[in-house]
Amino acid sequence: VVDGVTLTFGSQAEPYGLAWGLHRPSNNWFASTPREHTISNGVGFGLNKWGVEANFFYGGSTEDVLEEGVVTEEGSQYWATRVSYGITLAGLDSKFGLSLNSDEAQLVDVSLGNSLFTTSLEYDLSEEADGAYWVRGVVTPPQAQGAFLLVGFNSDEVVTYGVGYKCSDRMKVVSEFTSGTDSDGNDIDNDFAIRASYSF
């Protein structure tokens, strides 16, 4: 609309925490993503001024879901919002965010980083989530000449770790191991993934 103000119409990601950006391979140092995100139809408003970033979404479905002429799911409208503030202290670029929506979700997110490491955390304060969280970090030693280390952990006690190589400013290759227990209670033993991404 003007500098720092946006309007988005139609299908879009709801503003909720950090996970949406990490579903884009060019923004994600890992091969996997930390949690699912939601895409809905609606209207989004964004503001980015003076270190404050605010996003608001209103939308959802207005149509009932029918099966054999019977309504199995009623259409519903809802809203979601995220407000964050970025600041640099003691050589650390920091961003703190709070996300809320009409389903009574309350999510806090924190990002910290400098030239040596970056780390991100999401913690869900809602009663339904029962303390769900994830944390991930990337270490980029200056003497490693483009190589980096990955480590992550979540409330399901799933550990993620790996190594990657930044070939250029646009391309990186990542290998990732995962161990622990998935959301269905199945044991994960050294699940392996590798990904190469190039951003245009």
PDB file of C-alpha atoms in Angstrom:
ATOM      1  CA  VAL A   1       0.000   0.000   0.000  1.00  0.00           C
ATOM      2  CA  VAL A   2       2.759   2.404   1.098  1.00  0.00           C
ATOM      3  CA  ASP A   3       6.288   1.804   2.353  1.00  0.00           C
ATOM      4  CA  GLY A   4       6.050  -0.647   5.274  1.00  0.00           C
ATOM      5  CA  VAL A   5       2.321  -1.370   4.893  1.00  0.00           C
ATOM      6  CA  THR A   6       0.874  -4.326   2.952  1.00  0.00           C
ATOM      7  CA  LEU A   7      -2.526  -5.818   2.171  1.00  0.00           C
ATOM      8  CA  THR A   8      -2.845  -9.418   0.981  1.00  0.00           C
ATOM      9  CA  PHE A   9      -6.027 -10.931  -0.450  1.00  0.00           C
ATOM     10  CA  GLY A  10      -6.762 -14.609  -1.046  1.00  0.00           C
ATOM     11  CA  SER A  11      -4.864 -17.741  -0.081  1.00  0.00           C
ATOM     12  CA  GLN A  12      -2.054 -16.984   2.382  1.00  0.00           C
ATOM     13  CA  ALA A  13      -0.220 -18.242   5.445  1.00  0.00           C
ATOM     14  CA  GLU A  14      -1.684 -17.192   8.766  1.00  0.00           C
ATOM     15  CA  PRO A  15       0.638 -14.956  10.831  1.00  0.00           C
ATOM     16  CA  TYR A  16       1.512 -17.377  13.613  1.00  0.00           C
ATOM     17  CA  GLY A  17       5.050 -17.766  14.945  1.00  0.00           C
ATOM     18  CA  LEU A  18       8.214 -18.422  12.970  1.00  0.00           C
ATOM     19  CA  ALA A  19       7.410 -21.688  11.208  1.00  0.00           C
ATOM     20  CA  TRP A  20       5.993 -20.220   7.976  1.00  0.00           C
ATOM     21  CA  GLY A  21       9.280 -18.603   6.992  1.00  0.00           C
ATOM     22  CA  LEU A  22      11.109 -21.838   7.745  1.00  0.00           C
ATOM     23  CA  HIS A  23       8.943 -23.743   5.260  1.00  0.00           C
ATOM     24  CA  ARG A  24      10.789 -21.871   2.513  1.00  0.00           C
ATOM     25  CA  PRO A  25      14.027 -23.750   1.761  1.00  0.00           C
ATOM     26  CA  SER A  26      15.942 -20.548   1.073  1.00  0.00           C
ATOM     27  CA  ASN A  27      15.125 -19.302   4.609  1.00  0.00           C
ATOM     28  CA  ASN A  28      15.602 -22.626   6.412  1.00  0.00           C
ATOM     29  CA  TRP A  29      19.061 -23.959   7.309  1.00  0.00           C
ATOM     30  CA  PHE A  30      17.506 -27.362   8.125  1.00  0.00           C
ATOM     31  CA  ALA A  31      16.142 -30.010   5.757  1.00  0.00           C
ATOM     32  CA  SER A  32      12.955 -30.335   7.839  1.00  0.00           C
ATOM     33  CA  THR A  33      10.511 -27.798   9.222  1.00  0.00           C
ATOM     34  CA  PRO A  34       9.804 -27.443  12.964  1.00  0.00           C
ATOM     35  CA  ARG A  35       5.994 -27.659  12.824  1.00  0.00           C
ATOM     36  CA  GLU A  36       3.007 -27.429  10.480  1.00  0.00           C
ATOM     37  CA  HIS A  37       1.535 -24.116   9.400  1.00  0.00           C
ATOM     38  CA  THR A  38      -1.939 -23.094   8.217  1.00  0.00           C
ATOM     39  CA  ILE A  39      -2.890 -21.586   4.849  1.00  0.00           C
ATOM     40  CA  SER A  40      -6.332 -20.012   4.523  1.00  0.00           C
ATOM     41  CA  ASN A  41      -8.341 -17.684   2.317  1.00  0.00           C
ATOM     42  CA  GLY A  42      -8.877 -14.216   3.690  1.00  0.00           C
ATOM     43  CA  VAL A  43      -7.465 -10.720   4.049  1.00  0.00           C
ATOM     44  CA  GLY A  44      -4.071  -9.983   5.572  1.00  0.00           C
ATOM     45  CA  PHE A  45      -2.672  -6.681   6.824  1.00  0.00           C
ATOM     46  CA  GLY A  46       1.016  -6.096   7.523  1.00  0.00           C
ATOM     47  CA  LEU A  47       2.910  -3.222   9.135  1.00  0.00           C
ATOM     48  CA  ASN A  48       6.703  -2.971   9.443  1.00  0.00           C
ATOM     49  CA  LYS A  49       7.891   0.302  10.999  1.00  0.00           C
ATOM     50  CA  TRP A  50      10.361   1.434  13.687  1.00  0.00           C
ATOM     51  CA  GLY A  51      11.462  -2.112  14.488  1.00  0.00           C
ATOM     52  CA  VAL A  52       7.878  -3.259  15.059  1.00  0.00           C
ATOM     53  CA  GLU A  53       6.332  -5.834  12.729  1.00  0.00           C
ATOM     54  CA  ALA A  54       2.593  -6.510  13.014  1.00  0.00           C
ATOM     55  CA  ASN A  55       0.503  -8.872  10.903  1.00  0.00           C
ATOM     56  CA  PHE A  56      -3.232  -9.503  11.089  1.00  0.00           C
ATOM     57  CA  PHE A  57      -5.362 -12.033   9.208  1.00  0.00           C
ATOM     58  CA  TYR A  58      -9.121 -12.441   8.985  1.00  0.00           C
ATOM     59  CA  GLY A  59     -10.751 -15.176   6.933  1.00  0.00           C
ATOM     60  CA  GLY A  60     -11.551 -18.852   6.819  1.00  0.00           C
ATOM     61  CA  SER A  61     -14.378 -20.723   5.172  1.00  0.00           C
ATOM     62  CA  THR A  62     -17.939 -19.466   4.842  1.00  0.00           C
ATOM     63  CA  GLU A  63     -19.249 -22.677   3.258  1.00  0.00           C
ATOM     64  CA  ASP A  64     -20.527 -25.739   5.087  1.00  0.00           C
ATOM     65  CA  VAL A  65     -19.002 -29.122   4.268  1.00  0.00           C
ATOM     66  CA  LEU A  66     -21.668 -31.527   3.045  1.00  0.00           C
ATOM     67  CA  GLU A  67     -21.520 -35.305   2.844  1.00  0.00           C
ATOM     68  CA  GLU A  68     -24.576 -36.977   1.309  1.00  0.00           C
ATOM     69  CA  GLY A  69     -26.628 -33.868   1.998  1.00  0.00           C
ATOM     70  CA  VAL A  70     -25.682 -33.695   5.682  1.00  0.00           C
ATOM     71  CA  VAL A  71     -23.587 -30.848   7.127  1.00  0.00           C
ATOM     72  CA  THR A  72     -20.482 -32.444   8.637  1.00  0.00           C
ATOM     73  CA  GLU A  73     -18.530 -29.230   9.190  1.00  0.00           C
ATOM     74  CA  GLU A  74     -19.851 -25.706   9.438  1.00  0.00           C
ATOM     75  CA  GLY A  75     -18.078 -22.810   7.812  1.00  0.00           C
ATOM     76  CA  SER A  76     -16.250 -20.565  10.261  1.00  0.00           C
ATOM     77  CA  GLN A  77     -14.495 -17.226  10.186  1.00  0.00           C
ATOM     78  CA  TYR A  78     -11.508 -16.556  12.416  1.00  0.00           C
ATOM     79  CA  TRP A  79      -8.590 -14.229  12.943  1.00  0.00           C
ATOM     80  CA  ALA A  80      -4.888 -14.543  13.699  1.00  0.00           C
ATOM     81  CA  THR A  81      -2.263 -11.942  14.537  1.00  0.00           C
ATOM     82  CA  ARG A  82       1.441 -11.701  15.331  1.00  0.00           C
ATOM     83  CA  VAL A  83       3.348  -8.713  16.713  1.00  0.00           C
ATOM     84  CA  SER A  84       7.131  -8.692  16.990  1.00  0.00           C
ATOM     85  CA  TYR A  85       9.878  -6.257  17.919  1.00  0.00           C
ATOM     86  CA  GLY A  86      13.489  -6.384  16.773  1.00  0.00           C
ATOM     87  CA  ILE A  87      16.423  -4.913  18.671  1.00  0.00           C
ATOM     88  CA  THR A  88      20.220  -5.277  18.730  1.00  0.00           C
ATOM     89  CA  LEU A  89      21.821  -5.659  22.166  1.00  0.00           C
ATOM     90  CA  ALA A  90      25.365  -6.704  23.082  1.00  0.00           C
ATOM     91  CA  GLY A  91      26.107  -7.631  19.466  1.00  0.00           C
ATOM     92  CA  LEU A  92      23.048  -9.888  19.177  1.00  0.00           C
ATOM     93  CA  ASP A  93      20.284  -9.260  16.646  1.00  0.00           C
ATOM     94  CA  SER A  94      17.152 -10.145  18.619  1.00  0.00           C
ATOM     95  CA  LYS A  95      13.483 -10.409  17.751  1.00  0.00           C
ATOM     96  CA  PHE A  96      10.640 -11.175  20.164  1.00  0.00           C
ATOM     97  CA  GLY A  97       7.143 -12.056  18.959  1.00  0.00           C
ATOM     98  CA  LEU A  98       3.673 -12.836  20.291  1.00  0.00           C
ATOM     99  CA  SER A  99       0.998 -14.636  18.254  1.00  0.00           C
ATOM    100  CA  LEU A 100      -2.709 -14.899  19.093  1.00  0.00           C
ATOM    101  CA  ASN A 101      -5.758 -16.235  17.254  1.00  0.00           C
ATOM    102  CA  SER A 102      -9.474 -16.801  17.750  1.00  0.00           C
ATOM    103  CA  ASP A 103      -8.836 -20.427  18.789  1.00  0.00           C
ATOM    104  CA  GLU A 104      -7.290 -19.062  22.013  1.00  0.00           C
ATOM    105  CA  ALA A 105      -3.733 -19.817  20.904  1.00  0.00           C
ATOM    106  CA  GLN A 106      -0.922 -17.934  22.624  1.00  0.00           C
ATOM    107  CA  LEU A 107       2.502 -18.422  21.078  1.00  0.00           C
ATOM    108  CA  VAL A 108       5.759 -16.692  22.069  1.00  0.00           C
ATOM    109  CA  ASP A 109       8.748 -16.736  19.716  1.00  0.00           C
ATOM    110  CA  VAL A 110      12.334 -15.538  20.094  1.00  0.00           C
ATOM    111  CA  SER A 111      15.174 -15.256  17.565  1.00  0.00           C
ATOM    112  CA  LEU A 112      18.763 -14.414  18.497  1.00  0.00           C
ATOM    113  CA  GLY A 113      21.859 -14.339  16.356  1.00  0.00           C
ATOM    114  CA  ASN A 114      25.143 -12.854  15.207  1.00  0.00           C
ATOM    115  CA  SER A 115      27.846 -13.827  12.722  1.00  0.00           C
ATOM    116  CA  LEU A 116      28.729 -16.967  14.726  1.00  0.00           C
ATOM    117  CA  PHE A 117      25.320 -18.471  15.573  1.00  0.00           C
ATOM    118  CA  THR A 118      21.575 -18.056  15.252  1.00  0.00           C
ATOM    119  CA  THR A 119      18.855 -19.680  17.342  1.00  0.00           C
ATOM    120  CA  SER A 120      15.046 -19.692  17.199  1.00  0.00           C
ATOM    121  CA  LEU A 121      12.433 -20.739  19.753  1.00  0.00           C
ATOM    122  CA  GLU A 122       8.655 -21.108  19.761  1.00  0.00           C
ATOM    123  CA  TYR A 123       6.773 -21.794  23.006  1.00  0.00           C
ATOM    124  CA  ASP A 124       2.997 -22.323  23.110  1.00  0.00           C
ATOM    125  CA  LEU A 125       1.356 -20.886  26.258  1.00  0.00           C
ATOM    126  CA  SER A 126      -2.170 -22.162  25.557  1.00  0.00           C
ATOM    127  CA  GLU A 127      -3.730 -24.812  27.811  1.00  0.00           C
ATOM    128  CA  GLU A 128      -4.443 -27.131  24.888  1.00  0.00           C
ATOM    129  CA  ALA A 129      -0.783 -27.176  23.771  1.00  0.00           C
ATOM    130  CA  ASP A 130       0.415 -28.294  27.224  1.00  0.00           C
ATOM    131  CA  GLY A 131       3.790 -26.571  26.989  1.00  0.00           C
ATOM    132  CA  ALA A 132       4.656 -27.470  23.386  1.00  0.00           C
ATOM    133  CA  TYR A 133       7.865 -25.886  22.109  1.00  0.00           C
ATOM    134  CA  TRP A 134      10.709 -26.245  19.625  1.00  0.00           C
ATOM    135  CA  VAL A 135      14.187 -24.736  19.556  1.00  0.00           C
ATOM    136  CA  ARG A 136      16.740 -24.815  16.750  1.00  0.00           C
ATOM    137  CA  GLY A 137      20.194 -23.392  16.323  1.00  0.00           C
ATOM    138  CA  VAL A 138      22.832 -22.963  13.622  1.00  0.00           C
ATOM    139  CA  VAL A 139      26.552 -22.491  14.322  1.00  0.00           C
ATOM    140  CA  THR A 140      28.712 -21.049  11.526  1.00  0.00           C
ATOM    141  CA  PRO A 141      32.386 -21.031  12.635  1.00  0.00           C
ATOM    142  CA  PRO A 142      34.333 -18.434  10.608  1.00  0.00           C
ATOM    143  CA  GLN A 143      37.224 -20.860  10.056  1.00  0.00           C
ATOM    144  CA  ALA A 144      34.878 -23.523   8.598  1.00  0.00           C
ATOM    145  CA  GLN A 145      34.811 -21.790   5.163  1.00  0.00           C
ATOM    146  CA  GLY A 146      31.081 -22.168   4.521  1.00  0.00           C
ATOM    147  CA  ALA A 147      30.339 -25.260   6.628  1.00  0.00           C
ATOM    148  CA  PHE A 148      27.812 -25.021   9.487  1.00  0.00           C
ATOM    149  CA  LEU A 149      26.414 -27.189  12.288  1.00  0.00           C
ATOM    150  CA  LEU A 150      22.735 -27.746  13.109  1.00  0.00           C
ATOM    151  CA  VAL A 151      21.043 -28.768  16.350  1.00  0.00           C
ATOM    152  CA  GLY A 152      17.377 -28.822  17.378  1.00  0.00           C
ATOM    153  CA  PHE A 153      15.048 -30.160  20.057  1.00  0.00           C
ATOM    154  CA  ASN A 154      11.288 -30.090  20.708  1.00  0.00           C
ATOM    155  CA  SER A 155       8.762 -30.949  23.417  1.00  0.00           C
ATOM    156  CA  ASP A 156       8.227 -34.431  21.903  1.00  0.00           C
ATOM    157  CA  GLU A 157      11.901 -35.102  22.767  1.00  0.00           C
ATOM    158  CA  VAL A 158      12.878 -35.311  19.105  1.00  0.00           C
ATOM    159  CA  VAL A 159      16.529 -34.381  18.574  1.00  0.00           C
ATOM    160  CA  THR A 160      17.648 -32.974  15.217  1.00  0.00           C
ATOM    161  CA  TYR A 161      21.270 -32.468  14.223  1.00  0.00           C
ATOM    162  CA  GLY A 162      23.339 -32.227  11.091  1.00  0.00           C
ATOM    163  CA  VAL A 163      25.901 -30.409   9.009  1.00  0.00           C
ATOM    164  CA  GLY A 164      25.611 -28.261   5.927  1.00  0.00           C
ATOM    165  CA  TYR A 165      27.672 -26.316   3.457  1.00  0.00           C
ATOM    166  CA  LYS A 166      26.935 -22.873   2.066  1.00  0.00           C
ATOM    167  CA  CYS A 167      28.225 -23.073  -1.492  1.00  0.00           C
ATOM    168  CA  SER A 168      27.382 -19.430  -2.236  1.00  0.00           C
ATOM    169  CA  ASP A 169      25.047 -16.674  -1.063  1.00  0.00           C
ATOM    170  CA  ARG A 170      22.268 -18.372  -3.050  1.00  0.00           C
ATOM    171  CA  MET A 171      22.916 -22.095  -2.632  1.00  0.00           C
ATOM    172  CA  LYS A 172      23.386 -24.455   0.295  1.00  0.00           C
ATOM    173  CA  VAL A 173      23.421 -28.223   0.874  1.00  0.00           C
ATOM    174  CA  VAL A 174      22.145 -29.681   4.168  1.00  0.00           C
ATOM    175  CA  SER A 175      22.292 -33.154   5.707  1.00  0.00           C
ATOM    176  CA  GLU A 176      20.121 -33.855   8.747  1.00  0.00           C
ATOM    177  CA  PHE A 177      19.634 -36.694  11.261  1.00  0.00           C
ATOM    178  CA  THR A 178      16.602 -37.051  13.531  1.00  0.00           C
ATOM    179  CA  SER A 179      16.109 -39.320  16.538  1.00  0.00           C
ATOM    180  CA  GLY A 180      13.478 -39.597  19.272  1.00  0.00           C
ATOM    181  CA  THR A 181       9.720 -40.255  19.145  1.00  0.00           C
ATOM    182  CA  ASP A 182       7.322 -38.832  16.578  1.00  0.00           C
ATOM    183  CA  SER A 183       3.836 -37.431  17.299  1.00  0.00           C
ATOM    184  CA  ASP A 184       2.297 -40.907  16.820  1.00  0.00           C
ATOM    185  CA  GLY A 185       4.557 -42.453  19.461  1.00  0.00           C
ATOM    186  CA  ASN A 186       6.777 -44.294  16.980  1.00  0.00           C
ATOM    187  CA  ASP A 187      10.516 -44.431  17.651  1.00  0.00           C
ATOM    188  CA  ILE A 188      12.727 -42.497  15.235  1.00  0.00           C
ATOM    189  CA  ASP A 189      16.239 -43.896  14.977  1.00  0.00           C
ATOM    190  CA  ASN A 190      18.647 -41.833  12.893  1.00  0.00           C
ATOM    191  CA  ASP A 191      16.131 -40.750  10.262  1.00  0.00           C
ATOM    192  CA  PHE A 192      18.234 -39.079   7.535  1.00  0.00           C
ATOM    193  CA  ALA A 193      17.441 -36.337   5.031  1.00  0.00           C
ATOM    194  CA  ILE A 194      19.524 -34.291   2.609  1.00  0.00           C
ATOM    195  CA  ARG A 195      18.504 -31.177   0.693  1.00  0.00           C
ATOM    196  CA  ALA A 196      20.103 -28.771  -1.768  1.00  0.00           C
ATOM    197  CA  SER A 197      18.420 -25.391  -2.208  1.00  0.00           C
ATOM    198  CA  TYR A 198      19.048 -22.514  -4.593  1.00  0.00           C
ATOM    199  CA  SER A 199      17.308 -19.159  -4.255  1.00  0.00           C
ATOM    200  CA  PHE A 200      16.734 -16.958  -7.290  1.00  0.00           C
TER     201      PHE A 200
END
